[in-house]
Amino acid sequence: MVLEQQPTLELLFEQLGLPADERSIDEFTRTHQLPSEVILPDAEFWSEGQSAFLREHWHQDDEWIVIIDKLNQLLHVESDKQSA
């Protein structure tokens, strides 16, 4: 029996073709903050393929959704602070 690896933030970054070590993830989330009105797949810094991957899994509400939601929260930290 083959066990599938559960999605993690590191695996998501790998799927997106981005550096997936903790330091790189922290830097990315710090330097790519989004305004509250921009949803994650619509961010201008994604390539077409990255955006499609995020959008597809977001709409499918599959095993990736928890991690995609986490990334969405991390990229909206500053806008959430401003609206609080």
CSV table of C-alpha atoms in Angstrom, one decimal:
chain,number,residue,atom,x,y,z
A,1,MET,CA,0.0,0.0,0.0
A,2,VAL,CA,1.4,3.4,-1.0
A,3,LEU,CA,0.6,6.3,1.4
A,4,GLU,CA,0.3,9.6,-0.2
A,5,GLN,CA,2.1,12.4,1.5
A,6,GLN,CA,-0.2,15.0,3.0
A,7,PRO,CA,0.2,18.4,1.5
A,8,THR,CA,2.3,20.8,3.5
A,9,LEU,CA,3.3,24.4,2.9
A,10,GLU,CA,6.7,23.1,1.8
A,11,LEU,CA,5.1,20.8,-0.7
A,12,LEU,CA,2.9,23.6,-2.0
A,13,PHE,CA,5.9,25.8,-2.6
A,14,GLU,CA,7.6,22.9,-4.5
A,15,GLN,CA,4.4,22.4,-6.6
A,16,LEU,CA,4.5,26.1,-7.4
A,17,GLY,CA,8.2,25.8,-8.4
A,18,LEU,CA,9.4,28.1,-5.6
A,19,PRO,CA,12.1,27.5,-3.0
A,20,ALA,CA,10.6,25.5,-0.3
A,21,ASP,CA,12.9,25.9,2.7
A,22,GLU,CA,11.5,27.6,5.8
A,23,ARG,CA,13.6,30.8,5.3
A,24,SER,CA,12.5,31.2,1.6
A,25,ILE,CA,8.8,30.6,2.6
A,26,ASP,CA,9.1,33.2,5.3
A,27,GLU,CA,10.7,35.7,3.0
A,28,PHE,CA,8.2,35.1,0.2
A,29,THR,CA,5.2,35.6,2.5
A,30,ARG,CA,6.7,38.7,4.0
A,31,THR,CA,7.5,40.3,0.7
A,32,HIS,CA,4.4,39.3,-1.3
A,33,GLN,CA,1.6,40.7,1.0
A,34,LEU,CA,-1.7,41.1,-0.8
A,35,PRO,CA,-4.4,43.7,-0.3
A,36,SER,CA,-7.6,42.3,1.3
A,37,GLU,CA,-9.5,42.6,-2.0
A,38,VAL,CA,-7.1,40.4,-3.9
A,39,ILE,CA,-7.8,36.6,-3.7
A,40,LEU,CA,-4.8,34.3,-3.8
A,41,PRO,CA,-5.0,32.9,-7.3
A,42,ASP,CA,-5.4,36.4,-8.7
A,43,ALA,CA,-2.2,37.8,-7.3
A,44,GLU,CA,-0.1,39.4,-10.1
A,45,PHE,CA,3.1,37.7,-9.1
A,46,TRP,CA,1.9,34.2,-10.0
A,47,SER,CA,2.6,32.7,-13.4
A,48,GLU,CA,-0.3,31.4,-15.4
A,49,GLY,CA,0.5,27.9,-14.3
A,50,GLN,CA,0.8,28.7,-10.7
A,51,SER,CA,-2.4,30.6,-10.7
A,52,ALA,CA,-4.2,27.8,-12.4
A,53,PHE,CA,-2.9,25.2,-9.9
A,54,LEU,CA,-4.1,27.4,-7.0
A,55,ARG,CA,-7.5,28.1,-8.6
A,56,GLU,CA,-8.1,24.5,-9.5
A,57,HIS,CA,-7.4,23.1,-6.0
A,58,TRP,CA,-9.2,26.0,-4.4
A,59,HIS,CA,-12.4,25.2,-6.4
A,60,GLN,CA,-12.1,21.5,-6.0
A,61,ASP,CA,-11.9,21.9,-2.2
A,62,ASP,CA,-9.5,18.9,-2.2
A,63,GLU,CA,-6.7,17.9,0.2
A,64,TRP,CA,-4.7,21.0,-0.8
A,65,ILE,CA,-7.3,23.5,0.4
A,66,VAL,CA,-6.1,23.6,4.0
A,67,ILE,CA,-2.5,24.5,2.9
A,68,ILE,CA,-3.7,26.9,0.2
A,69,ASP,CA,-5.9,28.6,2.8
A,70,LYS,CA,-2.9,28.8,5.1
A,71,LEU,CA,-0.8,30.5,2.3
A,72,ASN,CA,-3.7,32.8,1.6
A,73,GLN,CA,-3.8,33.9,5.3
A,74,LEU,CA,0.0,34.3,5.4
A,75,LEU,CA,-0.2,36.6,2.3
A,76,HIS,CA,-2.9,38.7,3.9
A,77,VAL,CA,-1.4,39.3,7.3
A,78,GLU,CA,-0.7,43.0,6.7
A,79,SER,CA,-4.2,43.7,5.2
A,80,ASP,CA,-5.8,41.8,8.1
A,81,LYS,CA,-3.9,44.0,10.6
A,82,GLN,CA,-5.1,47.2,8.8
A,83,SER,CA,-8.7,46.1,8.8
A,84,ALA,CA,-8.7,45.1,12.5
